[in-house]
mmCIF file with all atom_site columns, C-alpha atoms in Angstrom:
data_model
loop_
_atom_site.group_PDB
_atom_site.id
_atom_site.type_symbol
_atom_site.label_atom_id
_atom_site.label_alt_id
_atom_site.label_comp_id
_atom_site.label_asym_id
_atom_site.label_entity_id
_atom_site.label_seq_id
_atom_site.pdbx_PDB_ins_code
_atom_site.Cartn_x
_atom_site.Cartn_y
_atom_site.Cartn_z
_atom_site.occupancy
_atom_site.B_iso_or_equiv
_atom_site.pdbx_formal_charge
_atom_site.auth_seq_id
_atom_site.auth_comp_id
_atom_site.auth_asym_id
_atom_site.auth_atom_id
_atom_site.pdbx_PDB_model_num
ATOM 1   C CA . UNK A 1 1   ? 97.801  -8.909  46.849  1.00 52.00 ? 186 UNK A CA 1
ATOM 2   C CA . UNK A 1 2   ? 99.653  -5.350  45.783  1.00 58.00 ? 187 UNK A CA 1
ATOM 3   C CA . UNK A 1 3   ? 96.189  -3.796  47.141  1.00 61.00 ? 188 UNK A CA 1
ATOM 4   C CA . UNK A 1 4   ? 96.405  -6.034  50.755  1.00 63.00 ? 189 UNK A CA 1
ATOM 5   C CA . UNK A 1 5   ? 99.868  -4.856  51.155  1.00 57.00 ? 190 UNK A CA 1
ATOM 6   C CA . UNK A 1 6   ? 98.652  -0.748  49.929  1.00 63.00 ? 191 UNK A CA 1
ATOM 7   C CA . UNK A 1 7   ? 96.129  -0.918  52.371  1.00 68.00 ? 192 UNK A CA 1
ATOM 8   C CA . UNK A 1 8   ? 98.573  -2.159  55.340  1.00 69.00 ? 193 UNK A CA 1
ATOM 9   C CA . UNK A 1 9   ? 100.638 0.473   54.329  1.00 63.00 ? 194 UNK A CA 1
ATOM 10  C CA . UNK A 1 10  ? 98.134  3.027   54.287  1.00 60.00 ? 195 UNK A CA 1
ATOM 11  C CA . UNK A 1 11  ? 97.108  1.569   58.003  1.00 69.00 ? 196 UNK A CA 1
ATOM 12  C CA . UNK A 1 12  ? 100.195 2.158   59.447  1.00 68.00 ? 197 UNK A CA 1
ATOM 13  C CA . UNK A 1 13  ? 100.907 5.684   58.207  1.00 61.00 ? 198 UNK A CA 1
ATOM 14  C CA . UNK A 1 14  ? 97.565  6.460   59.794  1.00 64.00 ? 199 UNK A CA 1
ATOM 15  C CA . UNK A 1 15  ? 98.904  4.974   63.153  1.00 66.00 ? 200 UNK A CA 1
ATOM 16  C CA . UNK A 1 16  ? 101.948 6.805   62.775  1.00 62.00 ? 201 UNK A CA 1
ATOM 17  C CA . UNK A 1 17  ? 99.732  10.232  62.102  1.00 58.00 ? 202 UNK A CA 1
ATOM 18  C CA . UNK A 1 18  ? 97.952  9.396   65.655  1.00 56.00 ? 203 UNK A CA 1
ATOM 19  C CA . UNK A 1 19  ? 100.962 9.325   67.132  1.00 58.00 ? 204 UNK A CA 1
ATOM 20  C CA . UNK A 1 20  ? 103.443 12.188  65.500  1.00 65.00 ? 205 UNK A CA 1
ATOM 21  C CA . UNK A 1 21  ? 103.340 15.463  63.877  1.00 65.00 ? 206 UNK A CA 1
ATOM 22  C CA . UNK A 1 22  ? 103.471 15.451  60.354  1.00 65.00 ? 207 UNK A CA 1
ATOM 23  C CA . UNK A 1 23  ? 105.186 18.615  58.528  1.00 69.00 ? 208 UNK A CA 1
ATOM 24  C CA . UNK A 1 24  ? 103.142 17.974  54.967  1.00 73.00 ? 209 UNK A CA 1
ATOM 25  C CA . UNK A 1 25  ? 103.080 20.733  52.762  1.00 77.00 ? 210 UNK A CA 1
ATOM 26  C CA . UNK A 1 26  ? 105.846 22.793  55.291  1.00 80.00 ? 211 UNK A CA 1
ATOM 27  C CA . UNK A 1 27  ? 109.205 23.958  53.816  1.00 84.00 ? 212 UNK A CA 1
ATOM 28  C CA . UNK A 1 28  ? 112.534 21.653  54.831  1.00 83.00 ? 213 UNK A CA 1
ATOM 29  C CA . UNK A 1 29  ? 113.785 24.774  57.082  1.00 88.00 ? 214 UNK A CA 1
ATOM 30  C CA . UNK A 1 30  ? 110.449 25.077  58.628  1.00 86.00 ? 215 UNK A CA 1
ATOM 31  C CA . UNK A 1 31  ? 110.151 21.383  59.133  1.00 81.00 ? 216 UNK A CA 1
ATOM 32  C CA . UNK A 1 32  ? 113.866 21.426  60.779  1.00 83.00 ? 217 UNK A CA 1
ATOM 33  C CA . UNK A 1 33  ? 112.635 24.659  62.977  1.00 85.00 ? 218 UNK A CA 1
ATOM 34  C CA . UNK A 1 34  ? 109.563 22.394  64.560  1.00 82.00 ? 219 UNK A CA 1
ATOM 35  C CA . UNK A 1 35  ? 112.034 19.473  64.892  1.00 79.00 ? 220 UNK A CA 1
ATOM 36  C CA . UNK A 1 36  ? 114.570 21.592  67.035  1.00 81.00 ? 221 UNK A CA 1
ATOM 37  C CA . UNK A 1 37  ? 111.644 23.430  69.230  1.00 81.00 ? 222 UNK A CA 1
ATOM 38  C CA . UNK A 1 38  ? 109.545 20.312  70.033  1.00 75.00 ? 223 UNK A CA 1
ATOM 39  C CA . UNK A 1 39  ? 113.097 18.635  70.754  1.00 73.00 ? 224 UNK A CA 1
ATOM 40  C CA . UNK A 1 40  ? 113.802 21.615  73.008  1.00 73.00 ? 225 UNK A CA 1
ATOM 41  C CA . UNK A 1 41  ? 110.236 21.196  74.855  1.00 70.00 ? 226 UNK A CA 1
ATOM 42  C CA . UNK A 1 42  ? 111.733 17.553  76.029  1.00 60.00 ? 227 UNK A CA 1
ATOM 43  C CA . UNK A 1 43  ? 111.536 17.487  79.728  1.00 66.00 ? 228 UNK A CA 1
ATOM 44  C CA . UNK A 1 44  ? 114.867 16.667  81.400  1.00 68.00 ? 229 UNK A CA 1
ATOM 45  C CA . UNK A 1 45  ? 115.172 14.228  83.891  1.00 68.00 ? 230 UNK A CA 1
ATOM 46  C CA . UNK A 1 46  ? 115.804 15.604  87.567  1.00 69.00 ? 231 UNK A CA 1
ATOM 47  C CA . UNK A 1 47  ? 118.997 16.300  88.698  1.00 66.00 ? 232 UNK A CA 1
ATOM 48  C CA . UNK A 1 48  ? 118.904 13.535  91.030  1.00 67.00 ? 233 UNK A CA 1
ATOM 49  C CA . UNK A 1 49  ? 118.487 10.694  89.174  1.00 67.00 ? 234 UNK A CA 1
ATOM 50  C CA . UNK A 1 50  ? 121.361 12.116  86.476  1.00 66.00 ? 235 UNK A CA 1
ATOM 51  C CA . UNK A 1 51  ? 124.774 9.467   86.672  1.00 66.00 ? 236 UNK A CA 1
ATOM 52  C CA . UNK A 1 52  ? 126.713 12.760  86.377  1.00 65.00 ? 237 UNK A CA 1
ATOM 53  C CA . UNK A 1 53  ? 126.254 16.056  86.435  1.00 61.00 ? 238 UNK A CA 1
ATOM 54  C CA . UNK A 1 54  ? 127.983 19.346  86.190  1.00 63.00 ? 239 UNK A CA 1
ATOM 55  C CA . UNK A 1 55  ? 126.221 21.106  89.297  1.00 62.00 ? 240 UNK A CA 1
ATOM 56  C CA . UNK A 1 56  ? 127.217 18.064  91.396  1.00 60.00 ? 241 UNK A CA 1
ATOM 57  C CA . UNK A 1 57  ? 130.461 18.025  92.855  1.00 63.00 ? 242 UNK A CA 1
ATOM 58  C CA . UNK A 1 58  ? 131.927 14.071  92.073  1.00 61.00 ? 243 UNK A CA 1
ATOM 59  C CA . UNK A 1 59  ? 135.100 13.952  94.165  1.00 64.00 ? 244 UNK A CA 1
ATOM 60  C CA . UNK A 1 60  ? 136.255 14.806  97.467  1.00 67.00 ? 245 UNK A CA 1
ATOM 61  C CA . UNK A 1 61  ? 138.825 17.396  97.987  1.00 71.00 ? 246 UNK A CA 1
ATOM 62  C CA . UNK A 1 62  ? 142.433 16.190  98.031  1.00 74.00 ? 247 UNK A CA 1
ATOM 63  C CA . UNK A 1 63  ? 143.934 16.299  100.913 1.00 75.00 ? 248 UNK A CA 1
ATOM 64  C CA . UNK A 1 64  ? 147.038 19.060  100.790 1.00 79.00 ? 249 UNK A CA 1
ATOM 65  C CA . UNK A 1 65  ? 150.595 18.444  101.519 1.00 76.00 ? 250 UNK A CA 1
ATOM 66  C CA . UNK A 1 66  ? 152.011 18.375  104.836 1.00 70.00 ? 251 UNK A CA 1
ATOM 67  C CA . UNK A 1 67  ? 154.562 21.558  105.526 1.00 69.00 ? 252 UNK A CA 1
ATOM 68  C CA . UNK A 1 68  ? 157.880 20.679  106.322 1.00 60.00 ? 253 UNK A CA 1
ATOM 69  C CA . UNK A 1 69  ? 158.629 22.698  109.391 1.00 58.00 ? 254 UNK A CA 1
ATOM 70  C CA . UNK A 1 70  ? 155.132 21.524  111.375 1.00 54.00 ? 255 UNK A CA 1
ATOM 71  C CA . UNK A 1 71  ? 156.234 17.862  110.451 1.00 50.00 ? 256 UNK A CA 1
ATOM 72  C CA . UNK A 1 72  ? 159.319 17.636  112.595 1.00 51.00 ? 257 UNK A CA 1
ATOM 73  C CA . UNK A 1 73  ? 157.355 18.738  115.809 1.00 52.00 ? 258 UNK A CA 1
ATOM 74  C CA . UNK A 1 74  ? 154.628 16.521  115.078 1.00 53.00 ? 259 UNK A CA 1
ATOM 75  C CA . UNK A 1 75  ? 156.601 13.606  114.701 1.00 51.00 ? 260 UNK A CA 1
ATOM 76  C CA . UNK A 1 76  ? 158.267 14.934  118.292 1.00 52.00 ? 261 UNK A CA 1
ATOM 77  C CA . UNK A 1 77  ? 154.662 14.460  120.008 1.00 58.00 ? 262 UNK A CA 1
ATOM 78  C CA . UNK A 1 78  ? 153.563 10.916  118.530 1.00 63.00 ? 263 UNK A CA 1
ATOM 79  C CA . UNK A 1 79  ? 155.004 8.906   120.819 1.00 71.00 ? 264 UNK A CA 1
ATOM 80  C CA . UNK A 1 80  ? 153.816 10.952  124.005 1.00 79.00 ? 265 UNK A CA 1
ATOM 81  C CA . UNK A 1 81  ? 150.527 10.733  122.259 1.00 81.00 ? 266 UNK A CA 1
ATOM 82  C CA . UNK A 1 82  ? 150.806 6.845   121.583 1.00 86.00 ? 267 UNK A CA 1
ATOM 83  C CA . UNK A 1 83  ? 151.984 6.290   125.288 1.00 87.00 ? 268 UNK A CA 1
ATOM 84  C CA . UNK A 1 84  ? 149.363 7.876   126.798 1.00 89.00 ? 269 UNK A CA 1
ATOM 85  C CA . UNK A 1 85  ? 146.442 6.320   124.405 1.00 90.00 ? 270 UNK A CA 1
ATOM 86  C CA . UNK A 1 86  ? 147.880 2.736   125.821 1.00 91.00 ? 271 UNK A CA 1
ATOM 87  C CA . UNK A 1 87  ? 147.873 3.822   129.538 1.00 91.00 ? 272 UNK A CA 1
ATOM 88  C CA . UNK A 1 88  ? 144.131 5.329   129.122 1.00 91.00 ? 273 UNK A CA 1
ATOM 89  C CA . UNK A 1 89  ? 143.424 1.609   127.585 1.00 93.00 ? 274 UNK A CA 1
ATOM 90  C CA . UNK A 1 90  ? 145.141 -0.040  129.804 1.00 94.00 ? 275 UNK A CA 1
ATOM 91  C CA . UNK A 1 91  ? 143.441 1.679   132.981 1.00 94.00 ? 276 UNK A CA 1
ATOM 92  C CA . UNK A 1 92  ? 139.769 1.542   131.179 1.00 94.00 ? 277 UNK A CA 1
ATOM 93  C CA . UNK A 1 93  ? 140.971 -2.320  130.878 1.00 95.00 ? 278 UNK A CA 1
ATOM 94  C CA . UNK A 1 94  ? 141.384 -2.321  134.403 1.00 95.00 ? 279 UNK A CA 1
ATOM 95  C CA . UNK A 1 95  ? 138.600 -1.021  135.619 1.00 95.00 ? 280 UNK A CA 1
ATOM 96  C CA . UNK A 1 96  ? 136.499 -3.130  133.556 1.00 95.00 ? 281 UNK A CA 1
ATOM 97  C CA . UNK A 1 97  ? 137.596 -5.861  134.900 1.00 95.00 ? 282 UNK A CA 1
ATOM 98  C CA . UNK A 1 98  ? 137.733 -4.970  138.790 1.00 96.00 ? 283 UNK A CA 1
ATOM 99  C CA . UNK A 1 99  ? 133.786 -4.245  137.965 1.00 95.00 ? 284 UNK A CA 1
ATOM 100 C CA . UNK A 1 100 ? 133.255 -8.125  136.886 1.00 96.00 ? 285 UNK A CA 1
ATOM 101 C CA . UNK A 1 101 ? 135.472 -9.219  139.702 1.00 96.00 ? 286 UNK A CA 1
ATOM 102 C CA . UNK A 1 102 ? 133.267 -7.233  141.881 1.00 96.00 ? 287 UNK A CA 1
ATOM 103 C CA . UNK A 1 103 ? 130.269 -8.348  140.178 1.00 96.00 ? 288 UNK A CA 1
ATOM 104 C CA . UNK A 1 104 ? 131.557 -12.063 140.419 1.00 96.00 ? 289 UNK A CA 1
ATOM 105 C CA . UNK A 1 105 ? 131.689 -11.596 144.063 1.00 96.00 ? 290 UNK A CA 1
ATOM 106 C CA . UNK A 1 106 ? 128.333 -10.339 144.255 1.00 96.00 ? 291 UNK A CA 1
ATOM 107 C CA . UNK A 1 107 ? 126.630 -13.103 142.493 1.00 96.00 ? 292 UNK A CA 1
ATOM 108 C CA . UNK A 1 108 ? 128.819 -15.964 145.073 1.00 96.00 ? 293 UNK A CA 1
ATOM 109 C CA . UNK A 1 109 ? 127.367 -13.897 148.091 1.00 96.00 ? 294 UNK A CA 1
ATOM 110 C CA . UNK A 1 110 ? 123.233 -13.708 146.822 1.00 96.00 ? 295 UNK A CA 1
ATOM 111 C CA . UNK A 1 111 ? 123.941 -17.862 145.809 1.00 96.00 ? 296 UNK A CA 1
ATOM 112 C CA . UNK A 1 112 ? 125.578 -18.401 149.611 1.00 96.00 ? 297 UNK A CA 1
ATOM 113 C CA . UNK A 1 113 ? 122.672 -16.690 150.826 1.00 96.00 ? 298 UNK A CA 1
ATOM 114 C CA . UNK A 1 114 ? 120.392 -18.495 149.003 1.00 96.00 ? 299 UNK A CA 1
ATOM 115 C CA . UNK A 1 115 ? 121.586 -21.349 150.023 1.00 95.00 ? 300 UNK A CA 1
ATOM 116 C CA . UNK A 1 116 ? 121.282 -20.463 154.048 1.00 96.00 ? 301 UNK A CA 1
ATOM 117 C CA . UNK A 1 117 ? 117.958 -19.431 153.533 1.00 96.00 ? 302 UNK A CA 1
ATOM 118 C CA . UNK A 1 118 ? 117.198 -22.901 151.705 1.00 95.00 ? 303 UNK A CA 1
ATOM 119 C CA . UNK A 1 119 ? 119.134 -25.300 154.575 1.00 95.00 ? 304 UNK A CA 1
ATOM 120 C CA . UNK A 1 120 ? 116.939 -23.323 157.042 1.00 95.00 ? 305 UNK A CA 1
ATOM 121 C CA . UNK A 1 121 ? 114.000 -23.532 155.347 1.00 94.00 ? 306 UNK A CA 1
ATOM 122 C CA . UNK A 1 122 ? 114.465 -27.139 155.177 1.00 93.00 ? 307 UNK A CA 1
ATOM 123 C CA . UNK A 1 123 ? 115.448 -27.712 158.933 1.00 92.00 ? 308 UNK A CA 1
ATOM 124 C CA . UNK A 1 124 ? 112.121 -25.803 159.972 1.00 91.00 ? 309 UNK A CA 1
ATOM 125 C CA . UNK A 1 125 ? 109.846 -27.981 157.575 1.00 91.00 ? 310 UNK A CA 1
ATOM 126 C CA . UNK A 1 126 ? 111.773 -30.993 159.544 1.00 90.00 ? 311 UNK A CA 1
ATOM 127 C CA . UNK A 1 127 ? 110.853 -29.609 162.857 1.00 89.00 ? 312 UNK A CA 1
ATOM 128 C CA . UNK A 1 128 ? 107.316 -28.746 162.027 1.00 88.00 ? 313 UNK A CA 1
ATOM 129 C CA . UNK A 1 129 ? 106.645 -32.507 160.618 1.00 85.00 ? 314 UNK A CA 1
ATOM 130 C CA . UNK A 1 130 ? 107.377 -34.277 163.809 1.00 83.00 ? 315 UNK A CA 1
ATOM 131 C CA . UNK A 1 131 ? 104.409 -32.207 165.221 1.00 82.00 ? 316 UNK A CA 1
ATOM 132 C CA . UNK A 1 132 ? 101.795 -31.918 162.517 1.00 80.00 ? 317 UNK A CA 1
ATOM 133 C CA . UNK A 1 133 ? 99.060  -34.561 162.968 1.00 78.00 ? 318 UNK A CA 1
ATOM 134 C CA . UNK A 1 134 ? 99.279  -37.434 160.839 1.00 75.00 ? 319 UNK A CA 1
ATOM 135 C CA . UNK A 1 135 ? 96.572  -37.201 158.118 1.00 69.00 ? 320 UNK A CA 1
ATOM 136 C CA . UNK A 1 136 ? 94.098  -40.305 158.058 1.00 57.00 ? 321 UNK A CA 1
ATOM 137 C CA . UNK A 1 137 ? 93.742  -42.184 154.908 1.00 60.00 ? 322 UNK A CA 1
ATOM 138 C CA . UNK A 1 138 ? 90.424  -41.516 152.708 1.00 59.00 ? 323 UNK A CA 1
ATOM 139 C CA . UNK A 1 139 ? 88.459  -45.063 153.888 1.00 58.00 ? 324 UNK A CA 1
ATOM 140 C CA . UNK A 1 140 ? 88.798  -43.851 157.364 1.00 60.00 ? 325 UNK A CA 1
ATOM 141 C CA . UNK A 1 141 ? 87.404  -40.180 156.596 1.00 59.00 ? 326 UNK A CA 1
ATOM 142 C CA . UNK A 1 142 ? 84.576  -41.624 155.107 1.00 59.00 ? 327 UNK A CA 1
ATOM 143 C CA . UNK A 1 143 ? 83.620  -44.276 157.801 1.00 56.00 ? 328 UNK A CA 1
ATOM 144 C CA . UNK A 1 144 ? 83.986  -41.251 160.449 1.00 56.00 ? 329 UNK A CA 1
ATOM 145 C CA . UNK A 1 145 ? 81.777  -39.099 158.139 1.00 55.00 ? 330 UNK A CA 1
ATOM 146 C CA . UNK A 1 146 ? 79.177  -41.890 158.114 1.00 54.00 ? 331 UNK A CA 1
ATOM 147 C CA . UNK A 1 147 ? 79.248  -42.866 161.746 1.00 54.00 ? 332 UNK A CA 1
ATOM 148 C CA . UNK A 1 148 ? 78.549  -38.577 163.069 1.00 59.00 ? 333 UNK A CA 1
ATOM 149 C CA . UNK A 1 149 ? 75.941  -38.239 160.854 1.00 67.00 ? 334 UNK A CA 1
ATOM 150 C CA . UNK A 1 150 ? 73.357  -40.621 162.723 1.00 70.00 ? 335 UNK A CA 1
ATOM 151 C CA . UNK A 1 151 ? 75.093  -38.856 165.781 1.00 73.00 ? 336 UNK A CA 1
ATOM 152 C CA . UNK A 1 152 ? 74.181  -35.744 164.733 1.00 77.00 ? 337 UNK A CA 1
ATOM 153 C CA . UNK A 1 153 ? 70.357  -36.511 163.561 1.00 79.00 ? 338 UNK A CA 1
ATOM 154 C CA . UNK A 1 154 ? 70.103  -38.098 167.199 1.00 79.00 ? 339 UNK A CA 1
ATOM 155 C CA . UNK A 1 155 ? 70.969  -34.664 168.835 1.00 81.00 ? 340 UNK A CA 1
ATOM 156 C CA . UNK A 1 156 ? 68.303  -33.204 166.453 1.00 82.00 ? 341 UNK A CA 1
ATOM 157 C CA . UNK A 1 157 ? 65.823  -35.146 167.242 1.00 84.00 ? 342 UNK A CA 1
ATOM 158 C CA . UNK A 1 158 ? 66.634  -34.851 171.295 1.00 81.00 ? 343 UNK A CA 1
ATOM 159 C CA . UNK A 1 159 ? 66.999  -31.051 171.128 1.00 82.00 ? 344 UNK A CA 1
ATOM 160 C CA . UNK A 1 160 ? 63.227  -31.394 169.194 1.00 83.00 ? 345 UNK A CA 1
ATOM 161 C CA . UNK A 1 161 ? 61.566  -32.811 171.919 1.00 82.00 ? 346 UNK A CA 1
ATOM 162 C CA . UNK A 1 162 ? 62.856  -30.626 175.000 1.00 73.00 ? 347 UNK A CA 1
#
């Protein structure tokens, strides 16, 4: 069982050979040299995909102090500024809704006209149906269909013999 358990052992330190660099026979400095330059050959990630970073500015500026003598002609000119910013809106309101009045009346006049058109459609087609010709039902088609048709071999036969 001692030999199972040698030979697994011996197994994985072969694995682990595949895999790493093995300093046998090398001095402990020169082992901790290798260790420090292959640790050095590491590739870095790229800057973007760093949480934080040095080169990379994290915050915004802060904003600096107002100055004392600016302030007391600014706060002078805010409620000129306010005053006119609410007769602008007000106008723009205004005009916006003179534009769906106007629009409102434009829609009644195309439905009145609509309507005119519709009434006088409708008085023509009354007009024109007192003097259309009645339209015979089917039955009598056919019987009138049947009765020319020896008419009309009659005449053939006549215009034949002149």
């Amino acid at each position: 069982m001692t030999e199972e358990v040698d030979e697994n052992v011996l197994d994985s330190l072969s694995d682990i050979e595949k895999h790493y660099t093995v300093f046998a026979g090398s001095s402990e400095d020169d082992v901790a040299y290798a260790k420090v330059f292959w640790s050095s050959l590491f590739l870095q990630p790229p800057l973007e995909s760093r949480l934080v970073s040095a080169d990379i500015r994290q915050r915004l500026k802060v904003a600096k102090a107002p100055e004392s003598t600016n302030a007391a002609g600014k706060l002078a000119s805010w409620p000129e500024t306010d005053d006119i910013q609410q007769n602008a809106y007000l106008k723009q309101k205004q005009e916006e809704k003179q534009r769906y009045v106007e629009m409102a009346k434009k829609r009644d006049q195309i439905i009145d006209l609509l309507k005119r058109q519709r009434n006088e459609r409708i008085k023509k087609e009354m007009i024109s149906l007192q003097h259309k010709p009645q339209k015979a039902n089917q039955s009598e088609r056919i019987a009138s269909k049947t009765l020319s048709s020896p008419l009309d071999e009659d005449q053939k036969e006549v215009m034949k013999l002149q």
